[in-house]
mmCIF file of C-alpha atoms in Angstrom:
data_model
loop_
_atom_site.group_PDB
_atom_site.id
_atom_site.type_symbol
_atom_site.label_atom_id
_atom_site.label_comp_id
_atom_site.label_asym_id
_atom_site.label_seq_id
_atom_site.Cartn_x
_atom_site.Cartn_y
_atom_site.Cartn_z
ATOM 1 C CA UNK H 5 81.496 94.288 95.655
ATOM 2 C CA UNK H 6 84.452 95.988 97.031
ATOM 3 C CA UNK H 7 84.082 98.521 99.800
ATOM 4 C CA UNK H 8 85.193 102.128 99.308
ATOM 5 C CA UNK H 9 88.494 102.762 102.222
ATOM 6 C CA UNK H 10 88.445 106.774 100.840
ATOM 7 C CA UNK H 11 86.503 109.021 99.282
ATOM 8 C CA UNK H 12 87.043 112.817 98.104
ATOM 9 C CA UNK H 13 85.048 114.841 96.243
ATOM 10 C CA UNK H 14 85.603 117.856 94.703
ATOM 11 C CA UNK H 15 88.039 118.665 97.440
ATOM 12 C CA UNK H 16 89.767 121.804 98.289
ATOM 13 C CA UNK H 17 92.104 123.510 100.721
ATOM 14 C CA UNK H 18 92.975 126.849 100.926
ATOM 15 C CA UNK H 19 95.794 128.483 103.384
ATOM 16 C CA UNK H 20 95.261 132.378 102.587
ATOM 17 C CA UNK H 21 95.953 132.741 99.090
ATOM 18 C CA UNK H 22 97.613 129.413 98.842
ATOM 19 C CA UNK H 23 95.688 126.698 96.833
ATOM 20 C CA UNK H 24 96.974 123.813 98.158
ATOM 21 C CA UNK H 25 94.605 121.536 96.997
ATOM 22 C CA UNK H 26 91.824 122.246 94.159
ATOM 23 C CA UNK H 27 88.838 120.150 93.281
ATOM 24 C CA UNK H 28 90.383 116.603 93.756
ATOM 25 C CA UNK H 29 88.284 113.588 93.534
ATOM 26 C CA UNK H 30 89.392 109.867 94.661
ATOM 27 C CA UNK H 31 87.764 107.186 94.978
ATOM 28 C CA UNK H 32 89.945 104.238 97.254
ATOM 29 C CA UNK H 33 89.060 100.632 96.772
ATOM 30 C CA UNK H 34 89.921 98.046 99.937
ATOM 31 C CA UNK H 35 93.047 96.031 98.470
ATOM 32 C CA UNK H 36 94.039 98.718 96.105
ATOM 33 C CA UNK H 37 97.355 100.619 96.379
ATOM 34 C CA UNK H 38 97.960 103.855 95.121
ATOM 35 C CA UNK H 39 100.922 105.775 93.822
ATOM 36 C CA UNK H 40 100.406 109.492 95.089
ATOM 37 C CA UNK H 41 103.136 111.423 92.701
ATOM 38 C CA UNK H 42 104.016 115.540 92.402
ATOM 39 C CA UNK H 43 106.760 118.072 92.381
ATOM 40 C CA UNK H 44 107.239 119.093 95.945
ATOM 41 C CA UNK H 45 104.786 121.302 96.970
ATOM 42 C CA UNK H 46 101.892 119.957 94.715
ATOM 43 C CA UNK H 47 99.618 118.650 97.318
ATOM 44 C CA UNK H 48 100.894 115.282 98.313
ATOM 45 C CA UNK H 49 101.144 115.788 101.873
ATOM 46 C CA UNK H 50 98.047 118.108 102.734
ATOM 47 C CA UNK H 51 95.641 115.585 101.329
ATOM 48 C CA UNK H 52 97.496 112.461 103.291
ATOM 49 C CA UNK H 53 96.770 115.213 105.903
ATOM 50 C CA UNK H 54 93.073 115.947 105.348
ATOM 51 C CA UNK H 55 92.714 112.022 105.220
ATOM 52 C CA UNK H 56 94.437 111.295 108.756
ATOM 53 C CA UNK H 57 91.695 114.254 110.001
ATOM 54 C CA UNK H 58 94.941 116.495 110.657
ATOM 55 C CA UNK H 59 93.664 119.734 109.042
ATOM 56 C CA UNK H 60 90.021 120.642 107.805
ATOM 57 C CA UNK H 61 89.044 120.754 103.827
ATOM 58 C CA UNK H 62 88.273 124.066 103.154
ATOM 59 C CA UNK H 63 85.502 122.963 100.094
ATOM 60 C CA UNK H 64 84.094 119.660 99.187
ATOM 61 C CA UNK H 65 83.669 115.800 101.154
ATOM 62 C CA UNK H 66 85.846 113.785 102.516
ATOM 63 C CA UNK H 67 85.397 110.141 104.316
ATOM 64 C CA UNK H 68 87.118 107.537 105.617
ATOM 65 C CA UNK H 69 85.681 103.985 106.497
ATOM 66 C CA UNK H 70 82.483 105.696 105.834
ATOM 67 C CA UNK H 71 82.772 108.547 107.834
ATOM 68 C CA UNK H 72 84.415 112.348 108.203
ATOM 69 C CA UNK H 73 87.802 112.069 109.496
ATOM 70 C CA UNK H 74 87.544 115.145 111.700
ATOM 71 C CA UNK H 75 83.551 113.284 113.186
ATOM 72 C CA UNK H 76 84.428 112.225 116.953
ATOM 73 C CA UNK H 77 83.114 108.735 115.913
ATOM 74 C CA UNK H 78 86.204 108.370 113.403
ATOM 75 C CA UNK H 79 88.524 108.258 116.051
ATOM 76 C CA UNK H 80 88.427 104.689 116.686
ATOM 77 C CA UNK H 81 88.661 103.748 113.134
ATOM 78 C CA UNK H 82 92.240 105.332 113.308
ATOM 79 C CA UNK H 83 93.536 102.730 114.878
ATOM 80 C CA UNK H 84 92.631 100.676 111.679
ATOM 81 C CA UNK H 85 95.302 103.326 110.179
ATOM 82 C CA UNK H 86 99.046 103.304 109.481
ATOM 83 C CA UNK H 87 101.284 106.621 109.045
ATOM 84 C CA UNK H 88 104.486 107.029 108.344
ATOM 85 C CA UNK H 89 105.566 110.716 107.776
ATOM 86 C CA UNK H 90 108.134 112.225 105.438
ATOM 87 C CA UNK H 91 110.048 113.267 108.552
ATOM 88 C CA UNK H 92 110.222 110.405 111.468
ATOM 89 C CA UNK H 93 111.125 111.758 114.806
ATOM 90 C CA UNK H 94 110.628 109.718 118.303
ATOM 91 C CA UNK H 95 111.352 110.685 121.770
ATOM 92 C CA UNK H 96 115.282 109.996 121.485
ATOM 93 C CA UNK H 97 115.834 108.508 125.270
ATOM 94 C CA UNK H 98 113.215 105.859 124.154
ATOM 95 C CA UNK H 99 114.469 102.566 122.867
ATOM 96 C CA UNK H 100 113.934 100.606 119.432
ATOM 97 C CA UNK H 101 111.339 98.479 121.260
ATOM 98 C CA UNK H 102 110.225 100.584 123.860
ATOM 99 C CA UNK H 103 108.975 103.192 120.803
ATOM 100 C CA UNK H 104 107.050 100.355 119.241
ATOM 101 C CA UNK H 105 105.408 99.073 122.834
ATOM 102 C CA UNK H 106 104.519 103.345 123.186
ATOM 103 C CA UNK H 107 102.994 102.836 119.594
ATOM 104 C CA UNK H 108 101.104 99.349 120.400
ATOM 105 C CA UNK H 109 99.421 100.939 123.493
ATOM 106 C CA UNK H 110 97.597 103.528 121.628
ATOM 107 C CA UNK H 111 96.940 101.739 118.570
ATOM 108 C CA UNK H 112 95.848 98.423 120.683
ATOM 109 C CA UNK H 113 98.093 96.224 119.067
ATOM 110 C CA UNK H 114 99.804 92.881 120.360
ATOM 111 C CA UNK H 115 102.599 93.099 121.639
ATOM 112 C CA UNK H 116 104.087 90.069 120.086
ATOM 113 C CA UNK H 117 104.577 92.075 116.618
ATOM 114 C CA UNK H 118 106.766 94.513 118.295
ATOM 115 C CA UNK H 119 110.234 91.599 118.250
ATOM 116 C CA UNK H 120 108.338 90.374 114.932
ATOM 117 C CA UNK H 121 108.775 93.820 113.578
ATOM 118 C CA UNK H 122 111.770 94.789 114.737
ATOM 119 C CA UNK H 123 113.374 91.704 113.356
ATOM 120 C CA UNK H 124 111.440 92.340 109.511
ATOM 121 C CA UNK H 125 112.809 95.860 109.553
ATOM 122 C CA UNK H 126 116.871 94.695 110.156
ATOM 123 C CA UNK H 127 116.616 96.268 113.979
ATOM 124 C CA UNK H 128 116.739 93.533 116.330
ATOM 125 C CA UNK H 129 120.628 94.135 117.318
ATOM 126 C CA UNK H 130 119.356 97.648 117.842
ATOM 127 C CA UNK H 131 116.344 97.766 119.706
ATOM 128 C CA UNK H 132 117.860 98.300 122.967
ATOM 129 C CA UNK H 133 119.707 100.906 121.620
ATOM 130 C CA UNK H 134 118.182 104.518 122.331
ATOM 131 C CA UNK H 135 116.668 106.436 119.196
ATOM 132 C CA UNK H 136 119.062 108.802 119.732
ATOM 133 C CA UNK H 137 121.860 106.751 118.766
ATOM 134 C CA UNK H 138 119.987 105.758 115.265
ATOM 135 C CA UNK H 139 121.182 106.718 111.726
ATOM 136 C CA UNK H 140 118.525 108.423 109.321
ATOM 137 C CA UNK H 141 118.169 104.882 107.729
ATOM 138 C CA UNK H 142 117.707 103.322 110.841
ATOM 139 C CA UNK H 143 114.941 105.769 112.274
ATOM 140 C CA UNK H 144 112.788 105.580 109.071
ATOM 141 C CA UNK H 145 112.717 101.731 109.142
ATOM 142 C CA UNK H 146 111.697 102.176 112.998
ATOM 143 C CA UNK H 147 109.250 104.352 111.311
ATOM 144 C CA UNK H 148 107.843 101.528 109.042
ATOM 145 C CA UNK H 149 107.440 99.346 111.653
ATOM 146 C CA UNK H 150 105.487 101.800 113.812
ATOM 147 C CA UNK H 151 103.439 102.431 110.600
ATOM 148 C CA UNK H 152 103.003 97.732 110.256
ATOM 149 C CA UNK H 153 101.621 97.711 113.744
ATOM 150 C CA UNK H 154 98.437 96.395 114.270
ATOM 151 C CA UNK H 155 97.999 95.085 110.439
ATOM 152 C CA UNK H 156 96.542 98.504 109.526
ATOM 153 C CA UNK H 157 93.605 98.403 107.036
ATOM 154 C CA UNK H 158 94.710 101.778 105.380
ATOM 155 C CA UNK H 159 98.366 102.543 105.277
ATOM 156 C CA UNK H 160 99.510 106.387 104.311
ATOM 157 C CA UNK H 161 103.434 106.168 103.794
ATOM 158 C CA UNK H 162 104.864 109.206 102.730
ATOM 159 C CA UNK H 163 108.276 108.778 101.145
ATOM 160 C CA UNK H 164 108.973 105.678 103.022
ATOM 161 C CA UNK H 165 112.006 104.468 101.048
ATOM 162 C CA UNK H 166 114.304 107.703 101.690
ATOM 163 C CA UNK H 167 117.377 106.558 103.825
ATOM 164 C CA UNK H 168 116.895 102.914 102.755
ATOM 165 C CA UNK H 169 119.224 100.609 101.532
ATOM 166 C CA UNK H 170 118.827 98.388 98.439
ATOM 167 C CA UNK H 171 117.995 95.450 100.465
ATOM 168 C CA UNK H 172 115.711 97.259 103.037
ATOM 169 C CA UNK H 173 113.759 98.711 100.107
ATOM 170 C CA UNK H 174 113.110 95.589 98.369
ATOM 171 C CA UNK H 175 111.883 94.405 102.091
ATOM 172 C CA UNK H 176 109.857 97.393 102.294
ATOM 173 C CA UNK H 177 107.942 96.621 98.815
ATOM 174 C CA UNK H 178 107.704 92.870 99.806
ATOM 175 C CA UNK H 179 105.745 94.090 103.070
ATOM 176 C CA UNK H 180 103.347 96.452 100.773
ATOM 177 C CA UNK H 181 102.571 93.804 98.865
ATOM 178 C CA UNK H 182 101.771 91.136 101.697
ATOM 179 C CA UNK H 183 99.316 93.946 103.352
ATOM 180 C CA UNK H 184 97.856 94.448 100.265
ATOM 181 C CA UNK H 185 96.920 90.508 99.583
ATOM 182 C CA UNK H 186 94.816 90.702 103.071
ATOM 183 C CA UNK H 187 92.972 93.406 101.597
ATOM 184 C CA UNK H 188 94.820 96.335 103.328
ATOM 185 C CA UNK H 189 94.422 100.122 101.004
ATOM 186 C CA UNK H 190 97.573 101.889 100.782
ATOM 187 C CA UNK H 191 98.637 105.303 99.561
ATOM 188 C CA UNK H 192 102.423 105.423 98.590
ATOM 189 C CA UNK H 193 103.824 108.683 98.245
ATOM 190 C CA UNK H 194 107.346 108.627 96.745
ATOM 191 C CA UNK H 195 109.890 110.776 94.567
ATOM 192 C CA UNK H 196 111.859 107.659 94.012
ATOM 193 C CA UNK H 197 109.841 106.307 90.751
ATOM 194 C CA UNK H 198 112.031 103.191 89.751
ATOM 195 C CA UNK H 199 111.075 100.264 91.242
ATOM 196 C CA UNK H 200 107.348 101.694 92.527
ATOM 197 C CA UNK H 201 105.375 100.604 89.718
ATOM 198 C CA UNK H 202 105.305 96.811 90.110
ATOM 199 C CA UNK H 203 103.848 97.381 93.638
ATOM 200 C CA UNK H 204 100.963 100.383 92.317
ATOM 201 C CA UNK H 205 97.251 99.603 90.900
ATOM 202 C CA UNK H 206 96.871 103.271 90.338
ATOM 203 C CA UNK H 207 98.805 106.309 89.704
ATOM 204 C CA UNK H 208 97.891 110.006 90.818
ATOM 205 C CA UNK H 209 100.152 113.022 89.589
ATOM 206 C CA UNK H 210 99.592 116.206 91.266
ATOM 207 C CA UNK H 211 100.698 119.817 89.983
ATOM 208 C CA UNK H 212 100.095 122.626 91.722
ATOM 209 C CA UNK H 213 97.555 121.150 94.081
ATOM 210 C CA UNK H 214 95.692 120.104 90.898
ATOM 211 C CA UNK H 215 95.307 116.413 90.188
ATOM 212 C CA UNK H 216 97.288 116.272 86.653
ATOM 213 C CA UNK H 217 96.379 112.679 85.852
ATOM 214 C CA UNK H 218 94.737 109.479 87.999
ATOM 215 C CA UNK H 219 93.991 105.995 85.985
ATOM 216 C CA UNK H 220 96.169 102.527 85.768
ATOM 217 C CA UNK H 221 99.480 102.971 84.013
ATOM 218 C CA UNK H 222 98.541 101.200 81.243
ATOM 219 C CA UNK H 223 95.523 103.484 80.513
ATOM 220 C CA UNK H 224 97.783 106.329 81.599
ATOM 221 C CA UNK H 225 99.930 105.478 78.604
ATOM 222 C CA UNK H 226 97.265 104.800 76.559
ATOM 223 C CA UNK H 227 95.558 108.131 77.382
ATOM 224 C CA UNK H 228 98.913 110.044 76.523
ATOM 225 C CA UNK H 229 100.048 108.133 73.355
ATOM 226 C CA UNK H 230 103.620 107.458 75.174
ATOM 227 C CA UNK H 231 105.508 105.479 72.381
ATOM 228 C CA UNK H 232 106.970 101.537 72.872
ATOM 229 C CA UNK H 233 111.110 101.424 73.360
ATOM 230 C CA UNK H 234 112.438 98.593 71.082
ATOM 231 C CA UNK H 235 116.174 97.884 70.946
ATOM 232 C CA UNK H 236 117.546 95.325 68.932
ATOM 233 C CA UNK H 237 120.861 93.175 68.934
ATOM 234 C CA UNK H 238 122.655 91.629 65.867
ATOM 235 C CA UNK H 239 121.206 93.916 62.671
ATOM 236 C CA UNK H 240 124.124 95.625 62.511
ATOM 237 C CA UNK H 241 122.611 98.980 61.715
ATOM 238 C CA UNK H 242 120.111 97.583 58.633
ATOM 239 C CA UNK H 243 117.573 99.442 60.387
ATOM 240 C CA UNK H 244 118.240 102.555 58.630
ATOM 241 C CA UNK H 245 118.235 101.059 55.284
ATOM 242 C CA UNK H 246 114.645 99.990 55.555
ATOM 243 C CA UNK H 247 112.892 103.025 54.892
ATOM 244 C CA UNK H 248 109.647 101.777 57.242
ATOM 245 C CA UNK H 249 111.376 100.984 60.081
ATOM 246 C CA UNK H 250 113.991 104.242 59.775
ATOM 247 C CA UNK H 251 111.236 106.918 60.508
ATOM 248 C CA UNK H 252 110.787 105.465 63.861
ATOM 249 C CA UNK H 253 114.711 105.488 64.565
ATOM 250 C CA UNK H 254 116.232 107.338 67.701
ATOM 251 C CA UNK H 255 119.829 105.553 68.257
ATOM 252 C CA UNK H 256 121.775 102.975 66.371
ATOM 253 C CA UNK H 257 119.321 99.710 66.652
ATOM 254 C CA UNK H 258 116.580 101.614 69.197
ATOM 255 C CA UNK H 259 113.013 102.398 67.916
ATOM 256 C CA UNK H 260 110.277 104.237 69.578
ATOM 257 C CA UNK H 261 107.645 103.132 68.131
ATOM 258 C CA UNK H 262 103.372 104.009 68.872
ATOM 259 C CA UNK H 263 101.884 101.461 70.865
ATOM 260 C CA UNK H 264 99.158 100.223 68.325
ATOM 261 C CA UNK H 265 102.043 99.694 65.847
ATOM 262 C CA UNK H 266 104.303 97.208 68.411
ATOM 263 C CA UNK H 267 103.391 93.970 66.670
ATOM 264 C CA UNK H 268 103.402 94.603 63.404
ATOM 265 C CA UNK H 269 107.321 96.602 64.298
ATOM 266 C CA UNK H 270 108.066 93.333 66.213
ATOM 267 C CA UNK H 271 106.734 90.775 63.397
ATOM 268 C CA UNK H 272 109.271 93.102 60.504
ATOM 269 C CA UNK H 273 112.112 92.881 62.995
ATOM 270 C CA UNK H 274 111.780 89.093 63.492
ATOM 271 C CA UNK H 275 112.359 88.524 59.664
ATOM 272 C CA UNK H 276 115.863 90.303 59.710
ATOM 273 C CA UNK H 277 117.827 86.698 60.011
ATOM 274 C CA UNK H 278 120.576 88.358 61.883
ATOM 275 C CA UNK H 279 118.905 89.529 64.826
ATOM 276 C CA UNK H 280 120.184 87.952 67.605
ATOM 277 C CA UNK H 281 118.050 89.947 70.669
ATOM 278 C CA UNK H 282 114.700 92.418 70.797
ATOM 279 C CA UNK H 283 113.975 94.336 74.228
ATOM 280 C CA UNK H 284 110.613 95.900 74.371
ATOM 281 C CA UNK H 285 109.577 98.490 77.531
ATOM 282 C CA UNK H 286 106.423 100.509 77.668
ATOM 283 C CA UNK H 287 106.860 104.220 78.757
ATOM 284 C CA UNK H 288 108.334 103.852 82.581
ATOM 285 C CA UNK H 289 106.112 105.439 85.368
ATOM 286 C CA UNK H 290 108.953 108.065 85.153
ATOM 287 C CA UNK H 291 107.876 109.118 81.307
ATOM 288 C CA UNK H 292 104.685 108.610 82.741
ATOM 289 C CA UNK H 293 104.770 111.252 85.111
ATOM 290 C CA UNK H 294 107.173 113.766 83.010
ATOM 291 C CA UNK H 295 104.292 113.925 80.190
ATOM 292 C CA UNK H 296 101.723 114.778 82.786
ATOM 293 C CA UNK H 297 103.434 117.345 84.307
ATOM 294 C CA UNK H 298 104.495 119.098 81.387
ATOM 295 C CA UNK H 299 100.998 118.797 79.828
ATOM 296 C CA UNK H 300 99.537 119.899 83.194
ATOM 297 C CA UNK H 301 102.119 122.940 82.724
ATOM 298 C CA UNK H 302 100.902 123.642 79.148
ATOM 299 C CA UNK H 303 97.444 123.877 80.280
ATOM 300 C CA UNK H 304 98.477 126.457 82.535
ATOM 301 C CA UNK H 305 100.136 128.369 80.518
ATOM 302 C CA UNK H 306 97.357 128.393 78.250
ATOM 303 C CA UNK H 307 94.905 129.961 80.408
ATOM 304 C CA UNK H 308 97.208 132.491 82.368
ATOM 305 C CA UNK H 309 97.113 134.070 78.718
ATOM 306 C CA UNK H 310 93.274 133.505 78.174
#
């Protein structure tokens, strides 16, 4: 039986008249990663907050390891934690390495990761070099390494990719998967969709402090009916003269097609003797979240004129 990492319930925080966050439940499993997706403003960051024991809820339960983030007997559980905000900033006179060592003392980790580290995240030539002197790129993977000390059983990374190069992102991922396959629980927050899913179990879409959506993206897609993309190579635009097959028609040779109709599509396209490719892609996380946002925004609507 896996062990619940975090748990919300019915969870709410208010700032004045601001609804920042409004009855969200989450349930966290230990090895599970989770995409944490919204608009800016929706809620992302408060509840990474109200999980860290930042800021109080203002309604409803909240634990972590078992226990309230804000109870004084949480505090030593944090340094089972790893945080890396949206905005990294570090005493600038401090060096690469001498940030990490800071960062090691109060989190109790060996020292020994801090070279490790350094080297993983492409700053070895730098860490001598004074914070100061560090590009955006450069302080956010400084950042990710602070967050990777101590092998952290729950990692919170919000927009960790931003500044990153190609090659530093696919790094990044490669880490978040490692962490997860020793059973760490990690909450990814990100704008940048491409490339996220492969790395997610779960995906949560906020809107307007409101949780829009949470499930697998499979049963996402199956819950909103997001059609199959089928392109073909070779037909030479016979597609439109089979009158089946034409009702599902977007673009020359490209179907979208429902989900519970793929195979049999598939099977009719394999008998055209010319066809000489077939591509098939479920709805991206990115149609994912789009549908959910603008059925979320429906809903809305809806009862502003109830």
């Amino acid at each position: 039986m896996s062990e619940t990492i975090i748990l919300l319930e019915q969870v709410n925080k208010h700032y004045q008249k601001i609804n920042a966050l409004q009855d969200i439940d989450l349930r966290l499993e230990a090895g599970e990663v989770l995409g944490l997706f919204g608009h800016n403003g929706a809620g992302k960051t408060t509840m990474m907050k109200l999980i860290l024991g930042i800021i109080k809820v203002s309604a409803g339960n909240i634990s972590v390891f078992g226990l309230d983030p804000l109870d004084k007997q949480a505090w030593a559980s944090r340094k089972k934690i790893g945080y890396l905000p949206e905005n990294v900033s570090f005493y600038d006179q401090l060096s690469g390495t001498e940030v990490l060592t800071y960062f090691a003392r109060l989190k109790s980790a060996p020292k020994n990761q801090i070279v490790e580290l350094l080297e993983k995240v492409g700053l070895a030539d730098a860490k001598d070099r004074a914070a100061k002197t560090y590009s955006k790129g450069m302080r956010q993977r400084l950042g990710l390494a602070q967050a990777f000390l101590g092998n952290p059983k729950l990692l919170l990374l919000d927009e960790p990719t931003v500044g990153l190069d190609p090659s530093a992102t696919q790094e990044f991922y490669s880490s978040v998967d490692q962490l997860k396959s020793s059973g760490a629980s990690i909450i990814l927050c990100s704008h940048v969709l491409p490339g996220v899913e492969q790395h997610i179990d779960r995906a949560m879409i906020l809107s307007a402090g409101k949780s829009a959506a949470i499930g697998s993206l499979q049963d996402l897609r199956d819950a909103a009916q997001l059609p199959v993309s089928i392109k073909t190579k070779g037909i030479n635009g016979a597609l439109k003269n089979n009158a089946q097959l034409a009702g599902f028609m977007v673009a020359h040779n490209h179907l979208l097609v429902p989900e519970s109709q793929k195979v049999q599509i598939i099977r009719q396209l394999m008998e055209f003797e010319n066809i000489s490719d077939i591509q098939v892609e479920a709805a991206s996380l990115e149609h994912i979240y789009q549908h959910y946002l603008a059925d979320n925004k429906r809903s809305i609507e809806q009862e502003s004129k109830l």
